[in-house]
Each structure stands twice: as structure tokens, then as C-alpha cells.
mmCIF file of C-alpha atoms in Angstrom:
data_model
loop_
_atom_site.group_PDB
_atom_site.id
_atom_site.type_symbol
_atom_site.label_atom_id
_atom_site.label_comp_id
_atom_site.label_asym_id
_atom_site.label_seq_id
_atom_site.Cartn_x
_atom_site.Cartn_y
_atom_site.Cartn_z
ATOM 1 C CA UNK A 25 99.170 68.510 97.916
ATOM 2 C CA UNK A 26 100.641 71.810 99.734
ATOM 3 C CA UNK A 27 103.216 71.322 102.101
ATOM 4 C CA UNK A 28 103.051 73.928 105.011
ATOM 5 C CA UNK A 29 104.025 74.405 108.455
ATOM 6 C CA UNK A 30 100.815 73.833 110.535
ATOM 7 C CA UNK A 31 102.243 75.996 113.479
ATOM 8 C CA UNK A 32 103.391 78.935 111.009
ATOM 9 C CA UNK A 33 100.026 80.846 112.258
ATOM 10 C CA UNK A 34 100.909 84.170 110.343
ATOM 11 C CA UNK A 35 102.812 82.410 107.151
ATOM 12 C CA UNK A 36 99.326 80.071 106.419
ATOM 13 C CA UNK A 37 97.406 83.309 107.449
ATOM 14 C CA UNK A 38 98.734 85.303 104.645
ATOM 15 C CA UNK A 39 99.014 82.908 101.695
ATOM 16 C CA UNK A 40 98.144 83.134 98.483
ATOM 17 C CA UNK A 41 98.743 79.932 96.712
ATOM 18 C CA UNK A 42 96.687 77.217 97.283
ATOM 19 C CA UNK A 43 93.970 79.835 98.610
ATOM 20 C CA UNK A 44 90.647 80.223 97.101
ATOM 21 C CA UNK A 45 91.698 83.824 96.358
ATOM 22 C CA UNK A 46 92.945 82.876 92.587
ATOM 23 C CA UNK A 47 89.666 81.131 92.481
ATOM 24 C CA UNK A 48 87.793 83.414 93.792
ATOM 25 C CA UNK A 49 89.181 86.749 93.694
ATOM 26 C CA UNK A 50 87.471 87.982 90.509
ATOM 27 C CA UNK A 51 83.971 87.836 91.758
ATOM 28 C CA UNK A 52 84.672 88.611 95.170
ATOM 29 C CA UNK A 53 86.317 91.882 93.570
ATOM 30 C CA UNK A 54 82.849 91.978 91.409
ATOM 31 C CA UNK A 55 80.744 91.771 94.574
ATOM 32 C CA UNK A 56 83.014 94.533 96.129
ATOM 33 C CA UNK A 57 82.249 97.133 93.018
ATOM 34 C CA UNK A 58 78.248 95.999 93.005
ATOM 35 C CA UNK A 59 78.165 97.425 96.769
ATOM 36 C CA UNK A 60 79.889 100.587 95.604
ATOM 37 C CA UNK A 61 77.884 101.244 93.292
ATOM 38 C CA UNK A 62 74.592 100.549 95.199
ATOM 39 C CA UNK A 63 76.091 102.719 98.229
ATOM 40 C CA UNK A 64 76.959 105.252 95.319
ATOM 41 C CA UNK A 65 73.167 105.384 94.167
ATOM 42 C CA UNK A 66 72.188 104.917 98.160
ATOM 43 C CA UNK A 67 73.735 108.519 98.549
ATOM 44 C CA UNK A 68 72.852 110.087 95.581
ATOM 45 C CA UNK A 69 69.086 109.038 95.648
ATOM 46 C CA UNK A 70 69.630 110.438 99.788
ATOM 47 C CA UNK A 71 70.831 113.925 98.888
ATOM 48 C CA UNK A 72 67.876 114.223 96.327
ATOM 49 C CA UNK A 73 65.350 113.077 99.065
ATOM 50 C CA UNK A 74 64.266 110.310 95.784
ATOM 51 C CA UNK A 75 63.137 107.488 98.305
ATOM 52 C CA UNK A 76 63.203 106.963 102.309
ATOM 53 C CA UNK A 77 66.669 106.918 104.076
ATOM 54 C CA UNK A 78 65.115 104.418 106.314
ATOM 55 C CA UNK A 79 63.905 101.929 104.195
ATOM 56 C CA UNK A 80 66.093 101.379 101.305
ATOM 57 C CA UNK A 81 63.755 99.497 98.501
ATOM 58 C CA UNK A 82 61.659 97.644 101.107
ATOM 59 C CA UNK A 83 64.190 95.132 102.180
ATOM 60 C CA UNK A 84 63.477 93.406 105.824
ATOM 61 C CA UNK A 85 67.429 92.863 107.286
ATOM 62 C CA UNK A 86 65.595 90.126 109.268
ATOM 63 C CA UNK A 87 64.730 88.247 106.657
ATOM 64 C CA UNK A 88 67.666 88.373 104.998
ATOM 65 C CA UNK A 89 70.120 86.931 108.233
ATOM 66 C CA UNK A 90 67.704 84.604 108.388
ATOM 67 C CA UNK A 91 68.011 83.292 104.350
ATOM 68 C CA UNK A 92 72.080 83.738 105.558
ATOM 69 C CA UNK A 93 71.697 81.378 108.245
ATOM 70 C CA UNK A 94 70.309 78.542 106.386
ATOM 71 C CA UNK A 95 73.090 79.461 103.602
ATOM 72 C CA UNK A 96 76.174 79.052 105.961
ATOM 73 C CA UNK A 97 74.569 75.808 106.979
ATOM 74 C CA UNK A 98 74.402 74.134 103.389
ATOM 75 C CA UNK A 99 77.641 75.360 102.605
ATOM 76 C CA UNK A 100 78.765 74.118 105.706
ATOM 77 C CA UNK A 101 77.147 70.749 104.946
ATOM 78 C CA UNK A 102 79.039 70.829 101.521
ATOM 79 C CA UNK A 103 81.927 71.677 102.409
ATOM 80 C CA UNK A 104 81.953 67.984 104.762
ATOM 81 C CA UNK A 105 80.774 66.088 101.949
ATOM 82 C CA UNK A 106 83.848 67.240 99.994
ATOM 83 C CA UNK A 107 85.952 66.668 102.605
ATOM 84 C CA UNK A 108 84.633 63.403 103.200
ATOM 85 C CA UNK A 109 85.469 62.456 99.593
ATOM 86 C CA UNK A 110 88.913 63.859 99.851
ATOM 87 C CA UNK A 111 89.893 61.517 102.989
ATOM 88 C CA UNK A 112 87.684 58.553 101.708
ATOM 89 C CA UNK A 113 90.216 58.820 98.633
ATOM 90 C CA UNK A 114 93.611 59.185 100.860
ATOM 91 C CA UNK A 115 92.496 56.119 103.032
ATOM 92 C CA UNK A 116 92.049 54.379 99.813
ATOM 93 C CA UNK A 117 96.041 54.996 98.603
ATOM 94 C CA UNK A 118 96.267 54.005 102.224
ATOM 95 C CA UNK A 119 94.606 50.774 101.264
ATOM 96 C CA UNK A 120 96.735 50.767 98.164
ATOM 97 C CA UNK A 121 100.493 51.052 100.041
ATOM 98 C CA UNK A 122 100.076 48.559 102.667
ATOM 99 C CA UNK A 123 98.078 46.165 100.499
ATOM 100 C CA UNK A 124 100.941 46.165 97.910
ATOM 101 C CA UNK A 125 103.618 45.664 100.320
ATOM 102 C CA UNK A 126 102.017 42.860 101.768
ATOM 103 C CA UNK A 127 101.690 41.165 98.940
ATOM 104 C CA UNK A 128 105.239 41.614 97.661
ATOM 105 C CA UNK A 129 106.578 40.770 100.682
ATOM 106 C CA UNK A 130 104.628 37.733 100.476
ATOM 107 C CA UNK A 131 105.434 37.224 96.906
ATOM 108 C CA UNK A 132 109.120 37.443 97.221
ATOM 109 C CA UNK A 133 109.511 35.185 100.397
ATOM 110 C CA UNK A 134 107.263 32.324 98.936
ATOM 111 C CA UNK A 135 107.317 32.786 95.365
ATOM 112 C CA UNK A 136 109.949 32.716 92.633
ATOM 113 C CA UNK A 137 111.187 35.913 90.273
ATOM 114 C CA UNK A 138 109.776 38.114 93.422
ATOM 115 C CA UNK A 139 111.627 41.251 91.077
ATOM 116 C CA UNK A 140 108.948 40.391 88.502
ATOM 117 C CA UNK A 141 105.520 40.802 91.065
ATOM 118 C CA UNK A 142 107.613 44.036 92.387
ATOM 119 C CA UNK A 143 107.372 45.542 88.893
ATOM 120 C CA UNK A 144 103.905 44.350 88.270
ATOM 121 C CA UNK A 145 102.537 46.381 91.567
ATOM 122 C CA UNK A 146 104.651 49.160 90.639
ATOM 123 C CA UNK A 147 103.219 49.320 87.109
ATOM 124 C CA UNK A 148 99.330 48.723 88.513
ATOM 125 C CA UNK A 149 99.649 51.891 90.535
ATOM 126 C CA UNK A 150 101.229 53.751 88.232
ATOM 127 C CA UNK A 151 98.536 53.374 85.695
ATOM 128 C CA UNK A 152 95.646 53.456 88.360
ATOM 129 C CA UNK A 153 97.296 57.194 88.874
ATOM 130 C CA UNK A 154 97.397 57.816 85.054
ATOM 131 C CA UNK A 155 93.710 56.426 85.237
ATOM 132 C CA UNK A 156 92.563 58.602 87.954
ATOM 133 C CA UNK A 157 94.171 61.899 85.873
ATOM 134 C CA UNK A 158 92.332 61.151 82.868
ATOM 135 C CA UNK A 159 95.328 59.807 81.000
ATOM 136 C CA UNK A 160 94.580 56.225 78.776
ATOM 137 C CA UNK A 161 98.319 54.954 77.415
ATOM 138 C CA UNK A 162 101.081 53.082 78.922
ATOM 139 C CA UNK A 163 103.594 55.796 79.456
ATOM 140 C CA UNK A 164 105.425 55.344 82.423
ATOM 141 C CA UNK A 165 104.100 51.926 82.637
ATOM 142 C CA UNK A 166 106.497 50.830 80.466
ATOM 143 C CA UNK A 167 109.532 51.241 82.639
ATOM 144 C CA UNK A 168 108.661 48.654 84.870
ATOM 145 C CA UNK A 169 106.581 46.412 82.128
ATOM 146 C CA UNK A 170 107.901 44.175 78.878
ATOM 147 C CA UNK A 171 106.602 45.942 75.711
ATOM 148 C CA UNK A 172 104.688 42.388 75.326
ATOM 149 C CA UNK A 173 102.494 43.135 78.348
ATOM 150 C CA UNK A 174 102.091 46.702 77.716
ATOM 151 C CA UNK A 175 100.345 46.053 74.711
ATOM 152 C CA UNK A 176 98.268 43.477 75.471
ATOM 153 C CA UNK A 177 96.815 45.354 78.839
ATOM 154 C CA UNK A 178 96.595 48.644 75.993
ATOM 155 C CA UNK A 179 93.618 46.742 74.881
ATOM 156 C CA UNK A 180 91.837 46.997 77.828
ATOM 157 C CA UNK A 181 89.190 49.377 78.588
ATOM 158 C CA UNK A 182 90.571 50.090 81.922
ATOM 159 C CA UNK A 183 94.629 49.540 81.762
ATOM 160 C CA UNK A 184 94.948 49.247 85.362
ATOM 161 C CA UNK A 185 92.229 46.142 85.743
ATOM 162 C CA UNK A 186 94.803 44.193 82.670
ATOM 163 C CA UNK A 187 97.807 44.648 85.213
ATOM 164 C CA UNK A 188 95.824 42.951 88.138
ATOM 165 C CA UNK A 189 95.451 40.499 85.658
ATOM 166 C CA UNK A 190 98.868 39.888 85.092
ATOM 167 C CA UNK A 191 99.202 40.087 88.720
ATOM 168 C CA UNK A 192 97.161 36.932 89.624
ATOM 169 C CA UNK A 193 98.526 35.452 86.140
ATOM 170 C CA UNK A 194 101.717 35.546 88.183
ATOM 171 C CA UNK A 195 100.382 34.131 91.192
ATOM 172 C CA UNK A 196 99.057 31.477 89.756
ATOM 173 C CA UNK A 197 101.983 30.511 88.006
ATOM 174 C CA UNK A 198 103.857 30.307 91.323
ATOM 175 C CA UNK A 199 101.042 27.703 92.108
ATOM 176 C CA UNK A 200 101.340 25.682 89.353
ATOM 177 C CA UNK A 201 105.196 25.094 89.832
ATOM 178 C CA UNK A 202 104.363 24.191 93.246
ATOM 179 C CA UNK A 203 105.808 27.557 95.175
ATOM 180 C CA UNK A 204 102.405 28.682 96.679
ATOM 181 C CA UNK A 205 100.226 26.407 98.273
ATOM 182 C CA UNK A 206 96.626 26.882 97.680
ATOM 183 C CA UNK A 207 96.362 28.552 101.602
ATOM 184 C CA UNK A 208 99.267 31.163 100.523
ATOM 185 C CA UNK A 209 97.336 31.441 97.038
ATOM 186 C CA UNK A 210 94.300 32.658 99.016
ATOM 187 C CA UNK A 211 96.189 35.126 101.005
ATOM 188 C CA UNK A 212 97.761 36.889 98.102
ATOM 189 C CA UNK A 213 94.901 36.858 96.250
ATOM 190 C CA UNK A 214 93.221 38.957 98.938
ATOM 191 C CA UNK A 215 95.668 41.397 99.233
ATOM 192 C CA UNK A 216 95.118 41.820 95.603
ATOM 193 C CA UNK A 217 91.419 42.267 96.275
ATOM 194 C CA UNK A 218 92.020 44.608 98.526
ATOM 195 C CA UNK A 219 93.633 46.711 95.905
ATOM 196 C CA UNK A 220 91.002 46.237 93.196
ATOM 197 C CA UNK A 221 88.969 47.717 96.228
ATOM 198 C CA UNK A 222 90.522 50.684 96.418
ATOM 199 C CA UNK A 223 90.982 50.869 92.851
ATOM 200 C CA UNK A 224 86.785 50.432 92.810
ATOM 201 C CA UNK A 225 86.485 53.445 95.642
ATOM 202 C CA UNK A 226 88.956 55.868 93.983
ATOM 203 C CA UNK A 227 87.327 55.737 90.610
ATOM 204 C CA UNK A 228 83.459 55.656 92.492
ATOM 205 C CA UNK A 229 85.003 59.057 94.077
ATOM 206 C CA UNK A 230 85.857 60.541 90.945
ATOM 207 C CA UNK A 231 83.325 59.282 88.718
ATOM 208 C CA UNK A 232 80.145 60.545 90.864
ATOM 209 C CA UNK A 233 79.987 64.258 91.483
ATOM 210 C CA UNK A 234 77.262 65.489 93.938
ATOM 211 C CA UNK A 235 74.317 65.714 92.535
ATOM 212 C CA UNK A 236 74.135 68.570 90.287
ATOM 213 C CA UNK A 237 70.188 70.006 91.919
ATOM 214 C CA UNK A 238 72.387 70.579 95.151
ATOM 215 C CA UNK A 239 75.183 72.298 93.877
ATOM 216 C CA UNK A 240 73.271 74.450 91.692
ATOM 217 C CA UNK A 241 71.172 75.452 94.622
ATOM 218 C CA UNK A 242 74.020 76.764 96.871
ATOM 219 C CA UNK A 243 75.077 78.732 94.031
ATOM 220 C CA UNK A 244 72.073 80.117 93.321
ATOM 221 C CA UNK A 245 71.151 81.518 96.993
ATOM 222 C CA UNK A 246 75.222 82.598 97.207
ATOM 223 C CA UNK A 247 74.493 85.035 93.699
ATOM 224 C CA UNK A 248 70.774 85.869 95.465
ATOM 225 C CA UNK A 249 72.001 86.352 99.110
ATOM 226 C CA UNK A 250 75.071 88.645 97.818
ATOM 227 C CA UNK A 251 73.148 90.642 95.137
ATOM 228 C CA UNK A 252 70.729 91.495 97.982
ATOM 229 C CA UNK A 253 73.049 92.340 100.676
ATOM 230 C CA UNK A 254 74.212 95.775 99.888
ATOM 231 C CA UNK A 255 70.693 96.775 99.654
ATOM 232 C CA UNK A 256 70.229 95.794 103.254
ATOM 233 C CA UNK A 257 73.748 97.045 104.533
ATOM 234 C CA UNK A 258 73.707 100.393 102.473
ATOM 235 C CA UNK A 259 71.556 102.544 104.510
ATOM 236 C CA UNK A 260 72.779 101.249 108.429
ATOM 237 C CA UNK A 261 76.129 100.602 107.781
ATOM 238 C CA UNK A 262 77.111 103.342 104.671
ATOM 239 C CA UNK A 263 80.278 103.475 102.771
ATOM 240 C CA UNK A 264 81.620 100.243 105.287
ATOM 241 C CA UNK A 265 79.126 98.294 103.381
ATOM 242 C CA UNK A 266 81.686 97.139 100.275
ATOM 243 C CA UNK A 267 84.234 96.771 103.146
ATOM 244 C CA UNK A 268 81.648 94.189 104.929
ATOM 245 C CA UNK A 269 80.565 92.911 101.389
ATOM 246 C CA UNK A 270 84.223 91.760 100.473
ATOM 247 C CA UNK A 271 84.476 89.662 103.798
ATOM 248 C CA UNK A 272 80.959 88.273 103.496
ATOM 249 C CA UNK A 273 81.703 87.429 99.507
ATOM 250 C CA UNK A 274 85.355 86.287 100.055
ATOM 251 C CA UNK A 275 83.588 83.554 102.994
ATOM 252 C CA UNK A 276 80.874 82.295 101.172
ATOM 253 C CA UNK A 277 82.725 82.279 97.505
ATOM 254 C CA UNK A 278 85.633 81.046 98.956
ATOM 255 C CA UNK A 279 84.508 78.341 101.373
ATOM 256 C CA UNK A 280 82.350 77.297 98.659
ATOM 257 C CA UNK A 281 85.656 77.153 95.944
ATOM 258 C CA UNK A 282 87.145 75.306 98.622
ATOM 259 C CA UNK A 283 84.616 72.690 98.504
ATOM 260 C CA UNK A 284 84.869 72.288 94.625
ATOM 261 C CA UNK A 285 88.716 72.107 94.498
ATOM 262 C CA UNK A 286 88.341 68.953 96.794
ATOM 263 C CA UNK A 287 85.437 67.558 95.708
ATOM 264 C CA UNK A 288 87.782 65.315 93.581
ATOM 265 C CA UNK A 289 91.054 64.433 95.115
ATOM 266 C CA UNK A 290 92.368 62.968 91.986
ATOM 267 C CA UNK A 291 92.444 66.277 89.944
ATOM 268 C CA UNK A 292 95.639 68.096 89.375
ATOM 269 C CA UNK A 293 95.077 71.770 91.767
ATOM 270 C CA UNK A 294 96.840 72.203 94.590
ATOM 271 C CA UNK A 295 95.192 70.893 97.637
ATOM 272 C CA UNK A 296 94.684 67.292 96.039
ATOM 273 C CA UNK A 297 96.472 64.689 96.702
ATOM 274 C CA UNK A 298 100.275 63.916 95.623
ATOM 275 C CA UNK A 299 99.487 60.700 93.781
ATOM 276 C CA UNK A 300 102.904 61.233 92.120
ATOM 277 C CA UNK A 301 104.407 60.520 95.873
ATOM 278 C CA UNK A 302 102.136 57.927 96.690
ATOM 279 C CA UNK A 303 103.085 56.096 93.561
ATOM 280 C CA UNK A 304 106.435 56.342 94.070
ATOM 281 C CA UNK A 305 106.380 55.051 97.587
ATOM 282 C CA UNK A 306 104.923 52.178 96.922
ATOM 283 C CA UNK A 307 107.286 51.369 93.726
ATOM 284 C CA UNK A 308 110.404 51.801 96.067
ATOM 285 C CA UNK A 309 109.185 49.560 98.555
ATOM 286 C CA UNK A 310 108.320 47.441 96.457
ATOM 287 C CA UNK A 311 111.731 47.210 94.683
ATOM 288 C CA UNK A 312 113.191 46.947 98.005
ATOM 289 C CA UNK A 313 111.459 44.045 99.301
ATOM 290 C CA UNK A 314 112.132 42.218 96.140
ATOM 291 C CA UNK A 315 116.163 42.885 96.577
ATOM 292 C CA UNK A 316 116.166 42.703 100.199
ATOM 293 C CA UNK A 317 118.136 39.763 101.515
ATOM 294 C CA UNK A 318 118.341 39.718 105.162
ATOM 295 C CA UNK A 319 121.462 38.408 107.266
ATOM 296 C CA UNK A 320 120.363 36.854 110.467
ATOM 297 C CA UNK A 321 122.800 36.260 113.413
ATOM 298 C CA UNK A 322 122.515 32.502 114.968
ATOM 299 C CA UNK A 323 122.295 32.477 118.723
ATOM 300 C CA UNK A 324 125.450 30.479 118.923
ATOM 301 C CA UNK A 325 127.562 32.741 116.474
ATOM 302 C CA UNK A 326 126.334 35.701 118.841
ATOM 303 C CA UNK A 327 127.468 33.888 122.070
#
């Protein structure tokens, strides 16, 4: 995820990193060399008197804002279904923090060996990251793991779901040596579910694209709606028309790019989310907690 000054009107104006320029930029140039050449022909075909000068292959311009109108309004509409999917996956590592510090906070007040459940939630979101990026292997588990316990949740199809596992395994260890009662039990264990949860809504996120029919479509009528255009601005607006063709291309391409980039969250661009600082949040609280050892001040020492 970019940092950047939201009040920095000119600096976020004039960026280039994190834009949909890189993106974009090569068919937006494309689109910008199409019009010159139509204007080019436009001109040429003029000066020979080869076709009208006021009616440029046939094309209706009201026809055309009207196929733009209904364009900007499905990319509009996809652009809020990304979105959507971007902030339904940060309030999920929402979920994720305060879910895990409740439960180590529960853990190490009530339980036994709290430094052990720290590790374990530090090692679940650690490889629910890993999971999210595509990456199946216990690296950087392993730091806050035995070797024991890395191997055996190696075996799983999804690494993450072993370390819950372990998790509860933990809890209900705690229960059997008579530190949780079966009322504190419960309340872990729904923290924990809570975290599953998320895990479940992250990987729904990532797993199910939109549907392809939709996507296709917008590009389609972007390629039809831009090859068209210079046609239509070529004979009222003349040698403007590749300057208006680069904004109208750089809007629809980009906003469109835009939509794509965030359509997964979990991905490694730019603009997606810092899981690497999410993960890391939560493992330092969660060592913390399991180390912190509060010193309370009686009433009567105070007085």
C-alpha cells in the first residue's frame, strides 16, 4: 500500500508511481497515434475532395455519446465492485488484529505458557499472508514454530487451517489441566472462529474473480468506443482530436486498470494492501501481551 499525503493536492496530482500510467500508458499512447493517423487521412482525403467534410464515414456523434454514457456507467459500476473487494479484505485483517489480541490476551491471563499461544497466532497469520501471495512452505513460519509442528502442518493442504489446529490443540490442553473452564474455553474458541472467518473471506476474495462475461464486455466496448472516436471527433474538432483522444483513453483505460489492480487486495502491486505490516502488528502485540506483566498500585500504598 502507497503512503501519501492526502492534502499534498499537487504532489498526488502529478504522480507517477502507483498510477495507472505504467499500466496504461502504452495503449493510451497507441490510442493517441490511431487518432493521428485518422486526422492525418481526415485531411488528406479533405484536400482531395475523396469523401464529404461533413460527414466523415457516416458516423452519428449522437449515437456514439450515447454508447459513452452507458460505458462510463459500467466502468463506474466496476470500479465499486473492486473497491468493495479491496475494503471487504482490509476489514477482514481488521477482523484478524483484534481477534488475535483478544485471544492472547485471554490466553496469557487464564492459561499457562501464554509465550507459546503468542507464537502460534503469530505463525497463523504469517502463513495466512504467505497463503494469500501464492506461497505453500513454512518459511517464516518457522521463526516462531518448533521444526516438529512445522512439518506436521506442511502436510496440510492449506498450512494456515494446521496452525488453527494447533491453536485449539493448545486451548484444549489448558482445559484439560484445569486452567480454562469450559465458559473461558468457549470464549477463546470464538475468537478463534472469528479468525478462521476472516481467513474464509480473504481467500473467497481472492479465489473468485468477477465473472469473466462482464469483464470481457467492458473491454470490449472500451477497444469499440475508442477505435470509433476519432472518426467522430476528426472532422468537428481537427488536429485537437488526438489531444481529446489521450484524455478520453487515459480515463477509461486507466479507471478501468485501476479497477483490476484492486480487484485482489492480496496481490503484490502497489495499491494493495501491506499484509507485511499487518502481520507484523499483530505478531508484536502479540509478543507483548504474552511478556507483559503489569504492576498495580494498592489504594493504601498510594495513600
Amino acid at each position: 500500500m502507497i503512503e501519501y499525503n492526502r492534502y499534498s493536492w499537487w504532489k498526488t496530482a502529478f504522480s507517477f508511481r502507483g498510477t495507472a500510467l505504467p499500466r496504461a500508458g502504452w495503449r493510451v499512447f497507441t490510442c493517441v497515434i490511431y487518432a493521428l493517423l485518422v486526422q492525418a487521412t481526415f485531411e488528406l482525403g479533405s484536400d482531395l475532395q475523396l469523401f464529404d467534410e461533413q460527414r466523415f464515414l457516416g458516423i452519428d456523434p449522437v449515437g456514439h455519446a450515447v454508447v459513452g454514457s452507458l460505458l462510463g456507467f459500467l466502468i463506474v459500476f466496476r470500479m465499486n465492485s473492486s473497491n468493495n473487494r479491496y475494503w471487504e479484505g482490509r476489514s477482514h485483517w481488521g477482523q484478524l488484529i483484534n481477534s488475535s489480541r483478544n485471544l492472547v490476551r485471554f490466553g496469557c491471563e487464564y492459561g499457562e505458557r501464554g509465550s507459546t499461544l503468542s507464537r502460534l497466532v503469530a505463525g497463523y497469520v504469517i502463513s495466512l499472508r504467505r497463503s494469500l501471495h501464492g506461497q505453500r512452505d513454512t518459511e517464516e513460519v518457522d521463526v516462531y514454530l518448533p521444526a516438529e509442528l512445522c512439518e506436521q502442518v506442511s502436510r496440510f493442504g492449506n498450512i494456515p487451517t494446521g496452525v488453527t489446529s494447533a491453536i485449539s490443540h493448545w486451548i484444549g490442553e489448558q482445559y484439560r489441566k484445569g486452567k480454562l473452564d469450559s465458559m473461558q474455553v468457549r470464549q477463546m474458541e470464538d475468537q478463534l472462529s472469528k479468525m478462521v472467518d476472516a481467513q474464509g473471506g480473504c481467500e473467497k476474495i481472492q479465489k473468485t474473480p468477477l465473472p469473466f462475461i462482464y469483464v470481457a464486455m467492458i473491454k470490449q466496448l472500451i477497444l469499440a468506443y475508442l477505435i470509433t472516436l476519432p472518426l467522430v471527433l476528426c472532422e468537428r474538432c481537427g488536429w485537437w482530436s488526438p489531444v481529446l483522444m489521450f484524455v478520453v483513453s487515459l480515463a477509461l483505460l486507466g479507471m478501468e486498470e485501476a479497477s483490476v489492480e484492486i480487484e485482489d487486495p492480496f496481490g503484490s502491486d502497489g495499491n494493495c494492501l501491506d499484509l507485511e505490516a499487518l502481520t507484523l502488528t499483530i505478531a508484536r502485540d502479540a509478543g507483548q501481551l504474552a511478556l507483559f506483566k503489569p504492576v498495580f498500585i494498592c489504594d493504601d500504598q498510594h495513600d
